[in-house]
Structure formats: structure tokens, C-alpha cells
């Protein structure tokens, strides 16, 4: 496994918001997206100190945050402290009947950051999810522009470590990072794409796929596609590795320079204000689809409805001409603890589309759904595979 895997700091809560309540809860959503002006202290004695208490890590970055607005639901992954301090009070202000439809996960999650090389996207999803599925660990999987992130229950941490150890990845004592036995002396991942064919699936992996599709079929889960919805995968601009600021060619001095001592760097100095203005504009417009991932060490990643591109202008980079088609699996009838869905669906598509270059497959888990994302020309083939498998036999 030519992969770098590490645990991110903190514990996280998964939040499900029904689409009709999006407008009612937009304010707390924006508060977690713009965390420099919020209080996450649950102690009333200290909460009086005001709304500007720190909610970020020492480098003024989100450790991890995902906000996804889809046709099926609104879903967030945010630090558990924020969920308790920001969303719980917001829910208390809603009518009781509406508040009960919003779900904050009972279990807390850990986030694994994964950087892989030598694997196409489809095989990468398989390589990362199969050992966890075989170990009986429920996961949520989020593909971003540069990296992959896996949510695992915090209570299953020991099982996660053991599952990766069996794949040759051992947890280092420092910084929660796994070290590959085959590359113990190297700190980088080789970027070349592997040309070797994937190893044959084990009987256990095939069994995981079979059980996943049996579960989906029994719950009447059918693949859904929106005819007028096409996505693009983009990234925000990178930060300067020295100053931690957005790359900018403008001079930092001007006619009003007064020689005062430089002010202390704040959260807004470490992000691209233009990108955040565009993000807020898109979220306020109640988009059909947008998924934003902010993670420590990565530029912002966006998966968004192609029709939103004019809002972002030059604040994002990426192949904006390539159309991606989302295939939705509504998992609302399934328990959160269900195992093997990501691995099972991705594995079957990789196997059946292998001769047809399914290299661009990516996956987005939301609180109550799964989204398989493929280039437009491959989405039809994927549907031809999934629909017969998920059709109930009368």
C-alpha cells in the first residue's frame, strides 16, 4: 500500500439536516465555516467572555470540516465541540417537530487523512476501504481534490490500527501517522501511477460486495441520477508555505504604511477572502449541490454544481471543463453502523468496469447517503451495472 495515512486532531460529529430545514439552519452552518467569530465553550461561566474565543488549531486552520448540500440532504462533519455549542442551541430554537428531524451522531468520529500514489482513483477507494470493511468497521469516505478522508468511530480506533497493520502500515508514536513497512526510510509518496494490474479479489472481499448489495436491495435502495446536474472538482488556492498566506503578487507595502509594529496574524490572514466570499454567496443561494472540505495541510476542496462556477470566477483552480455525474444512493433506511457499502459499491464498479478505464471514480459519504462520482461518459456504464444488481427479485 503506497500510502500515507494519519489521524487528524480532534473528534468529530456527523450532522444530518433535512433539505427543507436548510434555510432555517444556514446561520450555524456559516458559523462553523467562518469560525473566527464564535464561542465553543459550553461553560456558562466562561461563555460570557464573548464570541471571539479561539475555535481553531494553533495555526489558525480548520483541522477538518465538510459541508455538503445535496438533493437528498444537508450533511456536515465538524468538530464535536462545535456541534454541541453551535448546532444544539440552534435546534432548541426550532419547533420541536422540526428539531427532531435533525440528527447529530451519537458516536464521535476520528478522521484519517490519506495521501496515495501509484493508484488510480477507483483502485484507491478499494485499497483504503476494503481492510476496514473486512475488520467490521463502519466508515464514511470523502474524496477531495488532493486527498481522501475516512471517518471511523472513535471507539473503533484500536481495530482501525490493527486493520492497517495487517496491510503493512504501522502507527508511529509521533503525530498519529502510519508508516509503511516497505518505505520506512522514506517520508514521501512516489507520484507515479501504477501500471500493474490490481491483485485478484479475495473471497472475503467478494463476500463484502455481495452482502453490501444484498443490504441495499433489501432496503430498496436504487441509484438515482439528476439529468440536469453535472459536477466539477476544484480547489482553492494554495497557501505560501513560509507565510501561511494565500499566494499574492501584490506588494505588501503601500502609500499608507505607517511603520507601526505588525499586528498579530488572525484567522482571516490564513485563507483566501475571495474564495470565502464566493462560498457564502453559493451557500446563501441554496445550491442544488456543493460539497466543501477544509482540512489541515490541504487547500480548500470543492465539489460543486457546474452552474455555480460563475460565482467563483478565478478564486478556484482545476479542470472546470470536465463534467462529473453524481449517482446517489439514499441510505436513509439503513443504520449508521452499516458496514461495507463504500467498499462493496466501489469494488463492484472497479471489477465490472476495469476494462473500460474506471480510473476517475470518487466517492462522497454524507450523513444519510452515498454519492458515486464518475465522468459523464462512464456514469451510464455504472448505472447499467448498478441497476440490475439493486433490482428486487419479485
JSON list of N, CA and C in Angstrom, two decimals, residues 221-265:
[
{"chain": "A", "resi": 221, "resn": "UNK", "atom": "N", "xyz": [-32.87, 0.39, -2.02]},
{"chain": "A", "resi": 221, "resn": "UNK", "atom": "CA", "xyz": [-32.01, 1.50, -2.44]},
{"chain": "A", "resi": 221, "resn": "UNK", "atom": "C", "xyz": [-31.74, 1.38, -3.93]},
{"chain": "A", "resi": 222, "resn": "UNK", "atom": "N", "xyz": [-32.11, 2.40, -4.67]},
{"chain": "A", "resi": 222, "resn": "UNK", "atom": "CA", "xyz": [-31.91, 2.42, -6.11]},
{"chain": "A", "resi": 222, "resn": "UNK", "atom": "C", "xyz": [-30.99, 3.58, -6.48]},
{"chain": "A", "resi": 223, "resn": "UNK", "atom": "N", "xyz": [-30.12, 3.40, -7.47]},
{"chain": "A", "resi": 223, "resn": "UNK", "atom": "CA", "xyz": [-29.26, 4.51, -7.89]},
{"chain": "A", "resi": 223, "resn": "UNK", "atom": "C", "xyz": [-30.08, 5.61, -8.55]},
{"chain": "A", "resi": 224, "resn": "UNK", "atom": "N", "xyz": [-29.80, 6.84, -8.18]},
{"chain": "A", "resi": 224, "resn": "UNK", "atom": "CA", "xyz": [-30.54, 7.99, -8.72]},
{"chain": "A", "resi": 224, "resn": "UNK", "atom": "C", "xyz": [-29.57, 8.95, -9.40]},
{"chain": "A", "resi": 225, "resn": "UNK", "atom": "N", "xyz": [-30.00, 9.48, -10.53]},
{"chain": "A", "resi": 225, "resn": "UNK", "atom": "CA", "xyz": [-29.23, 10.48, -11.27]},
{"chain": "A", "resi": 225, "resn": "UNK", "atom": "C", "xyz": [-30.15, 11.65, -11.59]},
{"chain": "A", "resi": 226, "resn": "UNK", "atom": "N", "xyz": [-29.63, 12.87, -11.41]},
{"chain": "A", "resi": 226, "resn": "UNK", "atom": "CA", "xyz": [-30.37, 14.07, -11.79]},
{"chain": "A", "resi": 226, "resn": "UNK", "atom": "C", "xyz": [-29.91, 14.47, -13.19]},
{"chain": "A", "resi": 227, "resn": "UNK", "atom": "N", "xyz": [-30.83, 14.47, -14.14]},
{"chain": "A", "resi": 227, "resn": "UNK", "atom": "CA", "xyz": [-30.46, 14.69, -15.54]},
{"chain": "A", "resi": 227, "resn": "UNK", "atom": "C", "xyz": [-29.73, 16.01, -15.77]},
{"chain": "A", "resi": 228, "resn": "UNK", "atom": "N", "xyz": [-30.08, 17.04, -15.03]},
{"chain": "A", "resi": 228, "resn": "UNK", "atom": "CA", "xyz": [-29.52, 18.37, -15.28]},
{"chain": "A", "resi": 228, "resn": "UNK", "atom": "C", "xyz": [-28.41, 18.74, -14.30]},
{"chain": "A", "resi": 229, "resn": "UNK", "atom": "N", "xyz": [-27.86, 17.76, -13.58]},
{"chain": "A", "resi": 229, "resn": "UNK", "atom": "CA", "xyz": [-26.84, 18.05, -12.58]},
{"chain": "A", "resi": 229, "resn": "UNK", "atom": "C", "xyz": [-25.49, 17.48, -13.01]},
{"chain": "A", "resi": 230, "resn": "UNK", "atom": "N", "xyz": [-24.54, 18.37, -13.23]},
{"chain": "A", "resi": 230, "resn": "UNK", "atom": "CA", "xyz": [-23.16, 17.98, -13.52]},
{"chain": "A", "resi": 230, "resn": "UNK", "atom": "C", "xyz": [-22.24, 18.68, -12.53]},
{"chain": "A", "resi": 231, "resn": "UNK", "atom": "N", "xyz": [-21.22, 17.97, -12.08]},
{"chain": "A", "resi": 231, "resn": "UNK", "atom": "CA", "xyz": [-20.33, 18.49, -11.05]},
{"chain": "A", "resi": 231, "resn": "UNK", "atom": "C", "xyz": [-18.93, 18.74, -11.60]},
{"chain": "A", "resi": 232, "resn": "UNK", "atom": "N", "xyz": [-18.21, 19.61, -10.92]},
{"chain": "A", "resi": 232, "resn": "UNK", "atom": "CA", "xyz": [-16.78, 19.80, -11.19]},
{"chain": "A", "resi": 232, "resn": "UNK", "atom": "C", "xyz": [-16.05, 19.73, -9.86]},
{"chain": "A", "resi": 233, "resn": "UNK", "atom": "N", "xyz": [-14.84, 19.20, -9.91]},
{"chain": "A", "resi": 233, "resn": "UNK", "atom": "CA", "xyz": [-14.00, 19.09, -8.72]},
{"chain": "A", "resi": 233, "resn": "UNK", "atom": "C", "xyz": [-12.93, 20.17, -8.81]},
{"chain": "A", "resi": 234, "resn": "UNK", "atom": "N", "xyz": [-12.86, 21.04, -7.82]},
{"chain": "A", "resi": 234, "resn": "UNK", "atom": "CA", "xyz": [-11.94, 22.17, -7.85]},
{"chain": "A", "resi": 234, "resn": "UNK", "atom": "C", "xyz": [-11.23, 22.32, -6.51]},
{"chain": "A", "resi": 235, "resn": "UNK", "atom": "N", "xyz": [-10.27, 23.23, -6.51]},
{"chain": "A", "resi": 235, "resn": "UNK", "atom": "CA", "xyz": [-9.53, 23.52, -5.29]},
{"chain": "A", "resi": 235, "resn": "UNK", "atom": "C", "xyz": [-9.38, 25.02, -5.12]},
{"chain": "A", "resi": 236, "resn": "UNK", "atom": "N", "xyz": [-9.30, 25.45, -3.86]},
{"chain": "A", "resi": 236, "resn": "UNK", "atom": "CA", "xyz": [-8.91, 26.82, -3.60]},
{"chain": "A", "resi": 236, "resn": "UNK", "atom": "C", "xyz": [-7.43, 26.97, -3.84]},
{"chain": "A", "resi": 237, "resn": "UNK", "atom": "N", "xyz": [-6.95, 28.19, -3.74]},
{"chain": "A", "resi": 237, "resn": "UNK", "atom": "CA", "xyz": [-5.54, 28.45, -3.99]},
{"chain": "A", "resi": 237, "resn": "UNK", "atom": "C", "xyz": [-4.69, 28.03, -2.80]},
{"chain": "A", "resi": 238, "resn": "UNK", "atom": "N", "xyz": [-3.45, 27.64, -3.10]},
{"chain": "A", "resi": 238, "resn": "UNK", "atom": "CA", "xyz": [-2.56, 27.16, -2.04]},
{"chain": "A", "resi": 238, "resn": "UNK", "atom": "C", "xyz": [-2.02, 28.32, -1.21]},
{"chain": "A", "resi": 239, "resn": "UNK", "atom": "N", "xyz": [-1.64, 28.00, 0.03]},
{"chain": "A", "resi": 239, "resn": "UNK", "atom": "CA", "xyz": [-1.03, 28.98, 0.91]},
{"chain": "A", "resi": 239, "resn": "UNK", "atom": "C", "xyz": [0.48, 28.96, 0.74]},
{"chain": "A", "resi": 240, "resn": "UNK", "atom": "N", "xyz": [1.08, 30.11, 0.93]},
{"chain": "A", "resi": 240, "resn": "UNK", "atom": "CA", "xyz": [2.53, 30.22, 0.91]},
{"chain": "A", "resi": 240, "resn": "UNK", "atom": "C", "xyz": [3.09, 29.37, 2.05]},
{"chain": "A", "resi": 241, "resn": "UNK", "atom": "N", "xyz": [4.01, 28.46, 1.77]},
{"chain": "A", "resi": 241, "resn": "UNK", "atom": "CA", "xyz": [4.50, 27.56, 2.83]},
{"chain": "A", "resi": 241, "resn": "UNK", "atom": "C", "xyz": [5.27, 28.27, 3.94]},
{"chain": "A", "resi": 242, "resn": "UNK", "atom": "N", "xyz": [5.74, 29.49, 3.67]},
{"chain": "A", "resi": 242, "resn": "UNK", "atom": "CA", "xyz": [6.50, 30.23, 4.68]},
{"chain": "A", "resi": 242, "resn": "UNK", "atom": "C", "xyz": [5.61, 31.16, 5.48]},
{"chain": "A", "resi": 243, "resn": "UNK", "atom": "N", "xyz": [4.81, 31.96, 4.76]},
{"chain": "A", "resi": 243, "resn": "UNK", "atom": "CA", "xyz": [3.98, 32.95, 5.45]},
{"chain": "A", "resi": 243, "resn": "UNK", "atom": "C", "xyz": [2.63, 32.43, 5.85]},
{"chain": "A", "resi": 244, "resn": "UNK", "atom": "N", "xyz": [2.23, 31.25, 5.28]},
{"chain": "A", "resi": 244, "resn": "UNK", "atom": "CA", "xyz": [0.91, 30.68, 5.56]},
{"chain": "A", "resi": 244, "resn": "UNK", "atom": "C", "xyz": [-0.21, 31.56, 5.02]},
{"chain": "A", "resi": 245, "resn": "UNK", "atom": "N", "xyz": [0.09, 32.37, 4.02]},
{"chain": "A", "resi": 245, "resn": "UNK", "atom": "CA", "xyz": [-0.90, 33.25, 3.43]},
{"chain": "A", "resi": 245, "resn": "UNK", "atom": "C", "xyz": [-1.11, 32.85, 1.97]},
{"chain": "A", "resi": 246, "resn": "UNK", "atom": "N", "xyz": [-2.25, 33.26, 1.40]},
{"chain": "A", "resi": 246, "resn": "UNK", "atom": "CA", "xyz": [-2.55, 32.96, 0.02]},
{"chain": "A", "resi": 246, "resn": "UNK", "atom": "C", "xyz": [-1.52, 33.61, -0.88]},
{"chain": "A", "resi": 247, "resn": "UNK", "atom": "N", "xyz": [-1.02, 32.87, -1.87]},
{"chain": "A", "resi": 247, "resn": "UNK", "atom": "CA", "xyz": [-0.06, 33.44, -2.79]},
{"chain": "A", "resi": 247, "resn": "UNK", "atom": "C", "xyz": [-0.61, 34.71, -3.42]},
{"chain": "A", "resi": 248, "resn": "UNK", "atom": "N", "xyz": [0.17, 35.79, -3.41]},
{"chain": "A", "resi": 248, "resn": "UNK", "atom": "CA", "xyz": [-0.28, 37.06, -3.94]},
{"chain": "A", "resi": 248, "resn": "UNK", "atom": "C", "xyz": [0.93, 37.80, -4.47]},
{"chain": "A", "resi": 249, "resn": "UNK", "atom": "N", "xyz": [0.84, 38.32, -5.70]},
{"chain": "A", "resi": 249, "resn": "UNK", "atom": "CA", "xyz": [1.97, 39.00, -6.32]},
{"chain": "A", "resi": 249, "resn": "UNK", "atom": "C", "xyz": [2.01, 40.47, -5.96]},
{"chain": "A", "resi": 250, "resn": "UNK", "atom": "N", "xyz": [1.01, 41.00, -5.27]},
{"chain": "A", "resi": 250, "resn": "UNK", "atom": "CA", "xyz": [0.99, 42.42, -4.93]},
{"chain": "A", "resi": 250, "resn": "UNK", "atom": "C", "xyz": [2.00, 42.72, -3.83]},
{"chain": "A", "resi": 251, "resn": "UNK", "atom": "N", "xyz": [2.50, 43.93, -3.82]},
{"chain": "A", "resi": 251, "resn": "UNK", "atom": "CA", "xyz": [3.42, 44.36, -2.77]},
{"chain": "A", "resi": 251, "resn": "UNK", "atom": "C", "xyz": [2.67, 44.52, -1.46]},
{"chain": "A", "resi": 252, "resn": "UNK", "atom": "N", "xyz": [3.33, 44.22, -0.36]},
{"chain": "A", "resi": 252, "resn": "UNK", "atom": "CA", "xyz": [2.68, 44.33, 0.94]},
{"chain": "A", "resi": 252, "resn": "UNK", "atom": "C", "xyz": [2.79, 45.73, 1.52]},
{"chain": "A", "resi": 253, "resn": "UNK", "atom": "N", "xyz": [3.63, 46.58, 0.91]},
{"chain": "A", "resi": 253, "resn": "UNK", "atom": "CA", "xyz": [3.73, 47.95, 1.39]},
{"chain": "A", "resi": 253, "resn": "UNK", "atom": "C", "xyz": [2.93, 48.87, 0.49]},
{"chain": "A", "resi": 254, "resn": "UNK", "atom": "N", "xyz": [2.47, 49.97, 1.03]},
{"chain": "A", "resi": 254, "resn": "UNK", "atom": "CA", "xyz": [1.67, 50.91, 0.24]},
{"chain": "A", "resi": 254, "resn": "UNK", "atom": "C", "xyz": [1.86, 52.31, 0.74]},
{"chain": "A", "resi": 255, "resn": "UNK", "atom": "N", "xyz": [1.11, 53.24, 0.16]},
{"chain": "A", "resi": 255, "resn": "UNK", "atom": "CA", "xyz": [1.30, 54.64, 0.48]},
{"chain": "A", "resi": 255, "resn": "UNK", "atom": "C", "xyz": [0.93, 54.97, 1.92]},
{"chain": "A", "resi": 256, "resn": "UNK", "atom": "N", "xyz": [0.12, 54.09, 2.56]},
{"chain": "A", "resi": 256, "resn": "UNK", "atom": "CA", "xyz": [-0.32, 54.38, 3.92]},
{"chain": "A", "resi": 256, "resn": "UNK", "atom": "C", "xyz": [0.47, 53.61, 4.98]},
{"chain": "A", "resi": 257, "resn": "UNK", "atom": "N", "xyz": [1.59, 53.01, 4.59]},
{"chain": "A", "resi": 257, "resn": "UNK", "atom": "CA", "xyz": [2.41, 52.32, 5.58]},
{"chain": "A", "resi": 257, "resn": "UNK", "atom": "C", "xyz": [2.88, 53.30, 6.64]},
{"chain": "A", "resi": 258, "resn": "UNK", "atom": "N", "xyz": [2.65, 52.97, 7.90]},
{"chain": "A", "resi": 258, "resn": "UNK", "atom": "CA", "xyz": [2.93, 53.93, 8.96]},
{"chain": "A", "resi": 258, "resn": "UNK", "atom": "C", "xyz": [4.04, 53.49, 9.90]},
{"chain": "A", "resi": 259, "resn": "UNK", "atom": "N", "xyz": [4.65, 52.36, 9.62]},
{"chain": "A", "resi": 259, "resn": "UNK", "atom": "CA", "xyz": [5.76, 51.93, 10.45]},
{"chain": "A", "resi": 259, "resn": "UNK", "atom": "C", "xyz": [5.37, 51.32, 11.77]},
{"chain": "A", "resi": 260, "resn": "UNK", "atom": "N", "xyz": [4.08, 51.13, 12.02]},
{"chain": "A", "resi": 260, "resn": "UNK", "atom": "CA", "xyz": [3.65, 50.52, 13.27]},
{"chain": "A", "resi": 260, "resn": "UNK", "atom": "C", "xyz": [4.09, 49.06, 13.32]},
{"chain": "A", "resi": 261, "resn": "UNK", "atom": "N", "xyz": [4.17, 48.55, 14.51]},
{"chain": "A", "resi": 261, "resn": "UNK", "atom": "CA", "xyz": [4.53, 47.15, 14.70]},
{"chain": "A", "resi": 261, "resn": "UNK", "atom": "C", "xyz": [3.48, 46.26, 14.03]},
{"chain": "A", "resi": 262, "resn": "UNK", "atom": "N", "xyz": [3.89, 45.22, 13.30]},
{"chain": "A", "resi": 262, "resn": "UNK", "atom": "CA", "xyz": [2.91, 44.36, 12.61]},
{"chain": "A", "resi": 262, "resn": "UNK", "atom": "C", "xyz": [1.90, 43.79, 13.59]},
{"chain": "A", "resi": 263, "resn": "UNK", "atom": "N", "xyz": [0.65, 43.75, 13.15]},
{"chain": "A", "resi": 263, "resn": "UNK", "atom": "CA", "xyz": [-0.40, 43.20, 14.01]},
{"chain": "A", "resi": 263, "resn": "UNK", "atom": "C", "xyz": [-0.29, 41.68, 14.05]},
{"chain": "A", "resi": 264, "resn": "UNK", "atom": "N", "xyz": [-0.89, 41.10, 15.04]},
{"chain": "A", "resi": 264, "resn": "UNK", "atom": "CA", "xyz": [-0.89, 39.64, 15.18]},
{"chain": "A", "resi": 264, "resn": "UNK", "atom": "C", "xyz": [-1.74, 39.02, 14.08]},
{"chain": "A", "resi": 265, "resn": "UNK", "atom": "N", "xyz": [-1.22, 37.93, 13.50]},
{"chain": "A", "resi": 265, "resn": "UNK", "atom": "CA", "xyz": [-1.94, 37.24, 12.44]},
{"chain": "A", "resi": 265, "resn": "UNK", "atom": "C", "xyz": [-3.24, 36.64, 12.98]}
]
